[in-house]
Structure formats: structure tokens, C-alpha cells
Coordinates of C-alpha atoms in Angstrom, one line a residue:
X1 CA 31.7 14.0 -29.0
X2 CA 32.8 17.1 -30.8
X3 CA 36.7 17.3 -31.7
X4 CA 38.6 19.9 -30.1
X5 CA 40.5 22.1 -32.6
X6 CA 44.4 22.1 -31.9
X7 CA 45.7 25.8 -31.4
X8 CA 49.2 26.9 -31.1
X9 CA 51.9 23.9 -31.0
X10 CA 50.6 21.2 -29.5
X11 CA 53.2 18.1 -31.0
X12 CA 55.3 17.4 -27.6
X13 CA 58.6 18.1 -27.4
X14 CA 59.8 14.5 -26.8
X15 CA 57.2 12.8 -29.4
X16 CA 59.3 11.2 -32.0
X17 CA 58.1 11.6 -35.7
X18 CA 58.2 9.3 -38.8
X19 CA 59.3 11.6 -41.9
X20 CA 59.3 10.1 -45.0
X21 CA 61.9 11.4 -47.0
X22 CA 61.2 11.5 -51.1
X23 CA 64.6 12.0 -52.9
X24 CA 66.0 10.3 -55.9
X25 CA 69.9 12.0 -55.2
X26 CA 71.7 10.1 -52.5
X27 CA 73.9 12.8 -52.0
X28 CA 71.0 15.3 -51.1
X29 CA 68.9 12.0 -48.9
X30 CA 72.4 11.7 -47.2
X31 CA 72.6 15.5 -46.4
X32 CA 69.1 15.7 -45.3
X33 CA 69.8 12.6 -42.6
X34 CA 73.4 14.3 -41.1
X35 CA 71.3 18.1 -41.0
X36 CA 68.4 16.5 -38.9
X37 CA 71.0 13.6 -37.1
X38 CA 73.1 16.7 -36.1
X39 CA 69.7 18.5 -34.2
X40 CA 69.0 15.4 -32.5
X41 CA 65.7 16.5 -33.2
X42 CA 63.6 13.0 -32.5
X43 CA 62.9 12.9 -36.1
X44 CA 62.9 8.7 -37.9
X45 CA 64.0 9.3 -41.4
X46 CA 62.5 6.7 -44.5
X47 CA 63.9 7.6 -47.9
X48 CA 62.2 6.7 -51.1
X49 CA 63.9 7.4 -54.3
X50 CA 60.5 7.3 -56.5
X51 CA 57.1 8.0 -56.4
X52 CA 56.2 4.2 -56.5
X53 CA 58.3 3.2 -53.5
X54 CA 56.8 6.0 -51.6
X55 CA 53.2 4.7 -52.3
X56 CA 54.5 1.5 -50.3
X57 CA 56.0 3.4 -47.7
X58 CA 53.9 6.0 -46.5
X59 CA 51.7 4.4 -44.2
X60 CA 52.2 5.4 -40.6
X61 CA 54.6 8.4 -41.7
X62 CA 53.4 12.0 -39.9
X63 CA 55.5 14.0 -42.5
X64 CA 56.5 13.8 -46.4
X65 CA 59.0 15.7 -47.7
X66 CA 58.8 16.0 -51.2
X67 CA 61.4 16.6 -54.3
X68 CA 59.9 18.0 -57.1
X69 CA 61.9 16.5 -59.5
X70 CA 61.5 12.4 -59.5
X71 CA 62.2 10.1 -61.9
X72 CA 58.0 9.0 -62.2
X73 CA 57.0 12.7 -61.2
X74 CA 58.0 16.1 -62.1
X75 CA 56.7 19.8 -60.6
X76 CA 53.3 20.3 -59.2
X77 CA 52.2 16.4 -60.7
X78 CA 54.0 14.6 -58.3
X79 CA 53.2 17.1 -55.3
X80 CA 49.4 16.4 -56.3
X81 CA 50.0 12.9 -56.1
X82 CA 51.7 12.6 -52.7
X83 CA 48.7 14.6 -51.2
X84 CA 46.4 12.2 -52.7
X85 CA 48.6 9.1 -51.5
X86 CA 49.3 11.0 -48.1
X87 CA 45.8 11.4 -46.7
X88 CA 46.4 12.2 -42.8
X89 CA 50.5 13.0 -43.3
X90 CA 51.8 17.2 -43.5
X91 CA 53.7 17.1 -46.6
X92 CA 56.4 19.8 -47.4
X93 CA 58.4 20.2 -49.9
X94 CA 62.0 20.0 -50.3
X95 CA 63.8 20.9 -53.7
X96 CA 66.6 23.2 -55.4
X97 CA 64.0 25.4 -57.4
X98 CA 64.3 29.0 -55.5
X99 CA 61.3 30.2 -56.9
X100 CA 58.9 32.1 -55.3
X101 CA 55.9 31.6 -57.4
X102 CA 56.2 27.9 -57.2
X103 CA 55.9 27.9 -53.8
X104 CA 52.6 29.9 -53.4
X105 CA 51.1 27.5 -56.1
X106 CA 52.8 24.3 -54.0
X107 CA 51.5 26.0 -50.7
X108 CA 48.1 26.9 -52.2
X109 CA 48.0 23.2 -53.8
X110 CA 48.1 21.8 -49.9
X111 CA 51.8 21.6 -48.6
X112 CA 52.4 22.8 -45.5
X113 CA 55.6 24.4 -46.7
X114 CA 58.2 25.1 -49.5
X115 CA 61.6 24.8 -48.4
X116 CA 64.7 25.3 -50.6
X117 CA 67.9 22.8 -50.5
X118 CA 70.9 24.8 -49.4
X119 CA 69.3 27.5 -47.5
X120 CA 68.1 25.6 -44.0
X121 CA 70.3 23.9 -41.4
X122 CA 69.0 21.4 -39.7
X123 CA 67.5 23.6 -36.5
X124 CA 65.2 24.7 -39.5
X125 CA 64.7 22.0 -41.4
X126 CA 63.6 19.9 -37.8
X127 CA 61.4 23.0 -36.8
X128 CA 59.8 23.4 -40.2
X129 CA 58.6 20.1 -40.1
X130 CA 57.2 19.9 -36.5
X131 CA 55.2 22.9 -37.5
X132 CA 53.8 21.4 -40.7
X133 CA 52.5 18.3 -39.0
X134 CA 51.1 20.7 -36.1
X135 CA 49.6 22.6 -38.7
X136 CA 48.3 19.3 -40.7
X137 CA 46.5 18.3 -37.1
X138 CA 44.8 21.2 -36.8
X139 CA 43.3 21.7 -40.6
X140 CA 42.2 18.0 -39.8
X141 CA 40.7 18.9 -36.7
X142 CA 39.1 21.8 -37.9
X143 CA 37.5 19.7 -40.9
X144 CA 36.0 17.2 -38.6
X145 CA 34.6 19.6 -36.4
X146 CA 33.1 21.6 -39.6
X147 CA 31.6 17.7 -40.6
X148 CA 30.0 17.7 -37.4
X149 CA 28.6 21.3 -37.3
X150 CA 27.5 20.2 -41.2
X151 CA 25.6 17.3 -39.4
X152 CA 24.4 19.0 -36.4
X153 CA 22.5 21.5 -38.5
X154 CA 21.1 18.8 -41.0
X155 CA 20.1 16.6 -37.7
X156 CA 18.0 19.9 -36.5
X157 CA 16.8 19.9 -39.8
X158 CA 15.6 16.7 -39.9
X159 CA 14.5 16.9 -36.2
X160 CA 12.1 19.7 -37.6
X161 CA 10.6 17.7 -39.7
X162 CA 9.9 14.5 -37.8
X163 CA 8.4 16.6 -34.6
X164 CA 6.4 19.1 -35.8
X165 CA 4.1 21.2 -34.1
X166 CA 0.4 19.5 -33.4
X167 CA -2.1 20.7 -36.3
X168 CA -5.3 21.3 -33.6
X169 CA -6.9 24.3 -32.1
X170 CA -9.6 22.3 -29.9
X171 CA -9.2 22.8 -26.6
X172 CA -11.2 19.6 -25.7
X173 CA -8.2 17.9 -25.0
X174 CA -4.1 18.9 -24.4
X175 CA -1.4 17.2 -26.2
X176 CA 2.1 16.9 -25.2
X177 CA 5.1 16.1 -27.1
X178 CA 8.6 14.9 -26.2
X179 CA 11.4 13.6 -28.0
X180 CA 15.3 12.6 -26.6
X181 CA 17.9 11.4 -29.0
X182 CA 19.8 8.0 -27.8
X183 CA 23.5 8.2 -27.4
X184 CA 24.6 7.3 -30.8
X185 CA 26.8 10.0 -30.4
X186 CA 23.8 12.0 -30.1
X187 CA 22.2 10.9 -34.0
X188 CA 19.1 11.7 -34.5
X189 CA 17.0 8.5 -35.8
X190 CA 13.9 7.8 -37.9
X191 CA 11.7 8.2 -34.7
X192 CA 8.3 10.3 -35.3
X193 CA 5.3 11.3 -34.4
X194 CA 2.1 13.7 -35.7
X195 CA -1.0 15.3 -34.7
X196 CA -3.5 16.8 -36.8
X197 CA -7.2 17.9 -36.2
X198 CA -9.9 17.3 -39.1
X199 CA -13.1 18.3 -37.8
X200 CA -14.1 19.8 -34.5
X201 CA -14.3 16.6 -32.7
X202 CA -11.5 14.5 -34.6
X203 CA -8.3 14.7 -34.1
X204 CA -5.8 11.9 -35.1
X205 CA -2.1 11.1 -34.2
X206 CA 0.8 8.9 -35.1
X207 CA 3.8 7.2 -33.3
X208 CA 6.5 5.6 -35.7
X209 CA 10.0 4.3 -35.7
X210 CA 12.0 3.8 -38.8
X211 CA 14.8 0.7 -37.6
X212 CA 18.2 2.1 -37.7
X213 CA 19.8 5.7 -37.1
X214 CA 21.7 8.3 -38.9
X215 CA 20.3 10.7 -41.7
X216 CA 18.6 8.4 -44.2
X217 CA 16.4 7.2 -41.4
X218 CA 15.5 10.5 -40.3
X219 CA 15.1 11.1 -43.9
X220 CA 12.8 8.6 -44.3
X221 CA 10.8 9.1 -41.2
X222 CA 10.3 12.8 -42.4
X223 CA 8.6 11.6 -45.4
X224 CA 6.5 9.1 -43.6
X225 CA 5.2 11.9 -41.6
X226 CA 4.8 14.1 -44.2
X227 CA 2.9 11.3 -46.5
X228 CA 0.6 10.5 -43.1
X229 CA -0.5 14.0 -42.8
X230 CA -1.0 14.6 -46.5
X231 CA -3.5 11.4 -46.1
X232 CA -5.1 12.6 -43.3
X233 CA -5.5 16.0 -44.7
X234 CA -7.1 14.4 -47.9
X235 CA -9.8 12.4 -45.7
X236 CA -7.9 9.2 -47.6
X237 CA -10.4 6.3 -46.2
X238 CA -8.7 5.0 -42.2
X239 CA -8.2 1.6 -43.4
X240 CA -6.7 3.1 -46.4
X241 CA -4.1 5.3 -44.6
X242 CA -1.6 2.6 -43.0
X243 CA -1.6 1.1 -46.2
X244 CA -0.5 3.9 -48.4
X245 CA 2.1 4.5 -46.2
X246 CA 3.7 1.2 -46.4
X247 CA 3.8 2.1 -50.4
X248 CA 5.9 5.1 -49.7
X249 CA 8.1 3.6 -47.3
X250 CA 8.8 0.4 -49.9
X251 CA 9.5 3.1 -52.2
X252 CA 11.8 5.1 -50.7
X253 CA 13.4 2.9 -48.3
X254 CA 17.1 2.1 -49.5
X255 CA 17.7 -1.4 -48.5
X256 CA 14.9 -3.8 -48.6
X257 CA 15.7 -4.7 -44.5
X258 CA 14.2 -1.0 -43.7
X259 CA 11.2 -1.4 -42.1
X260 CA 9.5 1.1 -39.8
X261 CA 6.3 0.1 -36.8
X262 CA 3.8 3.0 -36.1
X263 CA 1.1 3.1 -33.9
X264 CA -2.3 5.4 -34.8
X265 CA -5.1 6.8 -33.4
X266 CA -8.4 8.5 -33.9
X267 CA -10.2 10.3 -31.6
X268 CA -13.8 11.0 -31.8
X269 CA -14.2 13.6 -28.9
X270 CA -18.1 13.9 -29.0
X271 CA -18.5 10.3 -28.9
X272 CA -15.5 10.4 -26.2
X273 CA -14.1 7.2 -28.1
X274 CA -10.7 6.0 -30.0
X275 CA -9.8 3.8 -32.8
X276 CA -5.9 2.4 -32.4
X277 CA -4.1 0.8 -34.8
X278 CA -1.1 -0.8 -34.5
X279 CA 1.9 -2.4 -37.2
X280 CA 4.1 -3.3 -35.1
X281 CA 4.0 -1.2 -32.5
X282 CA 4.1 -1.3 -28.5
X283 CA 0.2 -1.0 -27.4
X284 CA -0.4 2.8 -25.8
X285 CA -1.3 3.2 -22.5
X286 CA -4.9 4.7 -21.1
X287 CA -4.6 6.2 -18.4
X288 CA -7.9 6.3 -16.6
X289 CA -9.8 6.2 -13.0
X290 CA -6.7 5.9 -11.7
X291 CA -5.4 2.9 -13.4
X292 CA -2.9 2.1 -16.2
X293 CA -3.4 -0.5 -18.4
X294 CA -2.0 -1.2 -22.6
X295 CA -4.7 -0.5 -24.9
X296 CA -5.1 -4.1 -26.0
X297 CA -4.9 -3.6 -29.5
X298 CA -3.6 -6.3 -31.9
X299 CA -0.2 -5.5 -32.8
X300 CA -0.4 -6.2 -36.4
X301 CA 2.9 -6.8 -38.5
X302 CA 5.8 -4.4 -39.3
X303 CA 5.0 -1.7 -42.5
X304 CA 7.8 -2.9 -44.8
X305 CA 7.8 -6.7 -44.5
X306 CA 4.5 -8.3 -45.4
X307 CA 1.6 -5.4 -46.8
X308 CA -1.1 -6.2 -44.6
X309 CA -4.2 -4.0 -43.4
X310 CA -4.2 -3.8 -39.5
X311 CA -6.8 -4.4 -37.3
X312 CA -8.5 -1.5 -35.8
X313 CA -9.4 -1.7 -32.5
X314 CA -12.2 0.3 -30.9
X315 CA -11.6 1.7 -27.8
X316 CA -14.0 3.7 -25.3
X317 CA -13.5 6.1 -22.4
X318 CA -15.6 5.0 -19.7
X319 CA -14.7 8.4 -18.4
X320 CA -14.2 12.0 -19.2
X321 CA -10.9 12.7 -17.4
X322 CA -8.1 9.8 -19.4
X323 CA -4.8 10.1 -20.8
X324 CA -3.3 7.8 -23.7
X325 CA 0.5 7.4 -24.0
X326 CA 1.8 6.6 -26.9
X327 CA 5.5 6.3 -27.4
X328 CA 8.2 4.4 -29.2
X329 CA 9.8 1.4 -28.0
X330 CA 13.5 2.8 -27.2
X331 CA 11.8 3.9 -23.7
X332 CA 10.8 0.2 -23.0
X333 CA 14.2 -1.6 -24.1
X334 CA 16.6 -0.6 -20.9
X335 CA 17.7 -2.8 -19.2
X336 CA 16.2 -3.5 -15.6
X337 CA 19.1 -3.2 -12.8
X338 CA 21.9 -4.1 -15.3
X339 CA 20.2 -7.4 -15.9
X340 CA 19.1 -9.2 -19.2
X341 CA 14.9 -8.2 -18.5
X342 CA 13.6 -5.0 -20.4
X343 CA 11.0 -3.1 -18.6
X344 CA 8.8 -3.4 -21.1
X345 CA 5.4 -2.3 -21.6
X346 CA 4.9 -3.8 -18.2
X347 CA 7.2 -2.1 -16.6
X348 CA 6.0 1.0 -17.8
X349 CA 2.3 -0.1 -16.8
X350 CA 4.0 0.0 -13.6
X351 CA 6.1 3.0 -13.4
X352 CA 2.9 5.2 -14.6
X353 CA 0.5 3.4 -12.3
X354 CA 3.3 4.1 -9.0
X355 CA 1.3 6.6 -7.0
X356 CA 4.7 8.5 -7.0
X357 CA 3.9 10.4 -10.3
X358 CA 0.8 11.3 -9.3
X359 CA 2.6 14.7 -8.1
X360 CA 3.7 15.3 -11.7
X361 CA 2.0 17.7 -13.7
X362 CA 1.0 15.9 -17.2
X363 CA 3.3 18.0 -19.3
X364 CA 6.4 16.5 -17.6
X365 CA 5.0 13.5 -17.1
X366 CA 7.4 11.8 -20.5
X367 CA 9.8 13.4 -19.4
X368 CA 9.6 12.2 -16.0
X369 CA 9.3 8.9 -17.6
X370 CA 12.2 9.1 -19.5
X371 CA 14.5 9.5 -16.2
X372 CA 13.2 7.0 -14.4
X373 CA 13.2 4.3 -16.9
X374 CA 17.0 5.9 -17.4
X375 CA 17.5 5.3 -13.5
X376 CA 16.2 1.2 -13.7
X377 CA 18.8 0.8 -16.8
X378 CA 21.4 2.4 -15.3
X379 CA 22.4 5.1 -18.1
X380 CA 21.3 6.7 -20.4
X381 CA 18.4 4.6 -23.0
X382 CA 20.4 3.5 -26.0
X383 CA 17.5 4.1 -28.5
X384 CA 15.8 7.4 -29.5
X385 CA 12.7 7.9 -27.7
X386 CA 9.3 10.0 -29.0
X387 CA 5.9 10.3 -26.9
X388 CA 2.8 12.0 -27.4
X389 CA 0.6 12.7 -24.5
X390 CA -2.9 13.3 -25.3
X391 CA -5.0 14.5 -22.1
X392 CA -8.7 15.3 -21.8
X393 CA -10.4 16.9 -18.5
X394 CA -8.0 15.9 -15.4
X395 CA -6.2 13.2 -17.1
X396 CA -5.9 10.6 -14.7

């Protein structure tokens, strides 16, 4: 969710604050306590005649009011330090020095205000430092909702690069894309997926799923993308290509527990046939003559955990109007009516074979997907979920 900036005063009236009160003169700690006693201004007063001590009290405080002239700090020093030590609390500060340049530099250093000894009451002295920790909340609030603009932008970066656009210009077959972050606070993951066209009649795609979510998994599935296409491109030998990508991922993984599943395909259109391979992966689905069943592919082990070549498996079309789904497996791990079962790829055998979706035209068909598997686990899918829809003739 994305903070809301504070505007205008928004510290309630009757919401007691902790001031932390940094003052080596009694006489001046003792004058401070009657001029903010005398407001009854809802203000808890800690005094701490040192630097040190306040490094031991200024947990919890919402306000530090600082003396430039300590026994372990003197000037713009011990201001820098307090900042440092303060981290979430408004810090003004509070000393004899009537100088005017001092307090730009203090003010321009990070406190919230400069205030002279002698020339506030206590009406001023409470207000000034309601306002300061007002102010504080709302620079904080403002940086956090800059971080998450920062990552917003660097997610649709990322996004860019994990879905691109299809590399084909036949018009033999149709190929439709879909993708729908999970709700990790809406972080995009290492989900991706690829199509690219090599010859006239050959066109191959890719599924994959880096584990995890956040930016270095995006990161990473960008680059195995980027490295399957290259291959691709490069007519690198097909049982050649799964292989070389493991290398990168190894590479450029940053913890050896990153691993990442991907599911392939190549389609030879004249010969109206596929070869799927699989590391890892949840099987596609062909959708044909009115049926739905899982490419029954060998799954083949995870890239990242034990190099191995997977098996291809051959698959024909015993018809010219098919589909194959291929997806990743955040839309088969809801749950099925709040229970402990998944729907699996069974129950999406199911939910694509129900004579219900039979209205839906096959570019909405994922998405389609998407909300009912959503409806059976009750909420939104917890995982990030990417499909590619490959179609030739009718579809179906």
C-alpha cells in the first residue's frame, strides 16, 4: 500500500509527546520543565546532561531538543550526531547562541528548528515542538512514498523486460500473453515468459519462474530471458539451450538456494507438431477436439539444483484447430474452497474443459482463468502468475 503524505497538522491535540531534553545546565533543564509544565501542554520531559546518556535514552522519544554546547559535543558536531542517533525523532535545537547564521546551517543540517534560550515562553516552546515532529512525519512520509515511486518505476522496468512483446510475424498461429503480479504488496517476481519466430514455420516459446520475489528475482528472470532469446536467435543446438541457461542462472544467481523451473516449446507449424521440455515445470495444457488434457511431458529437475539435460518430448496435433497453455504455477497453488487441496493442474484440466468457457473468446481466456481459479481460493492468488496462449485455426 502506498503511504499517505501527512499535510497540514495532523499530531492530535490530546496525543501526549516524549521530548527528550539534551542539557548539561540544571538551571536551564529546570527552566525548560516549569515553561512547558506551565502550558500544560501534554509534553513528557527526559533530560540528559551528555551526549552519551542521550544515546541510551532516545529510544521511543518523538522530539530532541538539543544544546549546542555539551560536555562530549560542541556546535554543529553534536547536532550531526543526535540526527544520526535520532533516526525517526524531530530534533530542534535549543541553545543561548543568537545567531542567525548558525541556525540556517543547523536548519539546513536537518533540525526542524533553531530556537534561542530566553526568547520563547512556554506557549512557544510547546507549539514549536508539536510542529517539528508534524513536520519530521511528513518528510518521513514523503521519503517512503518517493522509495515506493523509486520501486514502482524500477518494477515496470523490470516488468518490461520479463514480458516482452512476441518476436513473430506468422500469422499461422495467434499468441496471447498475460501476466498478474501476486499480492506481495504488489512486487513484481522473477516470473517470465518469451516468444520468438526463427523460420517461417518455427516458432519457439518459454515459461519460467525464478523462486522468490522482489527485484533481484525480477532481475534474474530478465536475464534468463534475455540469455534464452540470444540462444534461440543464435540457432544454439535445442538440447543445448536449457543447458546454457542453467550456466547463467548458476552464475548470476546470488544465493546458491535460487533456482528457477521453465517450461519450452518448439513448434514446427508445417509438420503441425511440438517439442516440450520441461525442468521443473507444470506440464502445458492442449487444448484440442474439445478436450483438455497436460501434455504428458516428463517434468525433468529444477535448472539450479542438479545440471541435467531434460527430456524432450514430442508431441503431435492430431488436428488443425489446438491451443497449448502454458503458464506458471502461482495459478495452480490456490487453495480450493479455503481448504488445504491446490487446484492443481487437475483442476485446471477441469476449469478449461467446463463447457462454461466455451463462450470466451481465446484472448481472455487467462484472464478468465485467473478469476476463477481466484473465486475457488477465495482471494486474490498469492504467487505471480504468467501464461502464454498459443492458438492455431479455431483453437478448441
Amino acid at each position: 500500500m502506498v503511504p499517505q503524505v501527512a499535510l497540514g497538522h495532523h499530531v492530535p491535540p490530546g496525543e501526549r509527546l516524549r521530548v527528550l531534553l539534551v542539557e548539561d545546565d540544571e538551571g536551564d533543564a529546570f527552566l525548560v520543565g516549569e515553561l512547558l509544565a506551565e502550558t500544560n501542554a501534554m509534553i513528557d520531559l527526559l533530560v540528559a546532561t551528555s551526549l552519551s546518556e542521550a544515546r541510551q535514552r532516545v529510544m521511543g522519544v518523538d522530539c530532541v531538543l538539543l544544546d549546542l554546547g555539551l560536555p562530549d559535543a560542541q556546535g554543529l558536531d553534536g547536532l550531526r550526531q543526535v540526527l544520526e542517533m535520532s533516526s525517526g525523532a524531530a530534533v530542534c535545537v535549543l541553545t543561548g547562541r543568537s545567531d542567525e547564521h548558525l541556525g540556517i546551517v543547523a536548519v539546513a543540517e536537518g533540525a526542524q528548528d533553531y530556537l534561542v534560550k530566553g526568547q520563547v515562553d512556554g506557549v512557544l516552546l510547546a507549539r514549536a515542538l508539536r510542529y517539528a515532529v508534524e513536520r519530521k512525519r511528513a518528510d518521513e512520509n514523503a521519503r517512503r512514498l518517493r522509495e515506493v515511486e523509486l520501486r514502482q518505476a524500477e518494477s515496470a522496468r523490470l516488468e518490461r523486460g520479463l514480458l516482452p512483446q512476441p518476436l513473430m510475424t506468422t500469422d499461422q498461429v495467434s499468441v496471447h500473453t498475460f501476466y498478474r503480479p501476486g499480492r506481495h504488496a504488489a512486487l513484481i517476481g522473477g516470473d517470465f515468459y518469451d516468444v520468438v519466430q526463427t523460420r517461417p514455420d518455427r516458432i519457439d516459446l518459454i515459461v519460467g519462474d525464478v523462486c522468490g520475489h522482489g527485484v533481484d528475482e525480477a532481475a534474474l528472470g530478465v536475464e534468463l530471458r534475455v540469455a534464452w532469446r540470444a540462444l534461440i536467435l543464435a540457432r544454439v543446438p535445442d538440447d543445448e539451450v536449457l543447458p546454457a541457461l542453467e550456466q547463467v542462472l548458476m552464475s548470476e544467481r546470488r544465493l546458491q538456494e535460487i533456482f528457477a523451473t521453465v517450461a519450452t516449446a518448439r513448434l514446427d507449424l508445417a509438420a503441425n507438431r511440438a517439442t516440450v521440455r520441461l525442468a521443473g515445470h507444470p506440464p502445458p495444457l492442449l487444448l484440442s477436439r474439445g478436450r483438455v488434457v497436460p501434455v504428458p511431458a516428463k517434468g525433468g529437475l529444477l535448472l539450479g539444483v542438479r545440471p541435467r539435460r531434460p527430456v524432450a518430448f514430442d508431441l503431435e496435433f492430431d488436428a488443425d484447430d489446438w491451443s497449448l497453455l502454458m503458464y506458471t504455477d502461482g495459478l495452480i497453488e490456490g487453495r480450493v474452497d479455503g481448504g488445504d487441496e491446490r487446484l492443481d493442474v487437475a483442476g485446471l484440466t477441469d476449469l478449461l474443459a467446463d463447457p462454461a468457457n466455451r463462450a470466451v473468446p481465446l484472448a481472455e481466456l487467462p484472464a478468465w482463468l485467473v478469476g476463477r481459479a481466484e473465486q475457488i481460493n477465495g482471494g486474490p492468488l498469492a504467487d505471480d502468475v504468467a501464461m502464454l496462449l498459443v492458438s492455431r485455426g479455431g483453437g478448441r
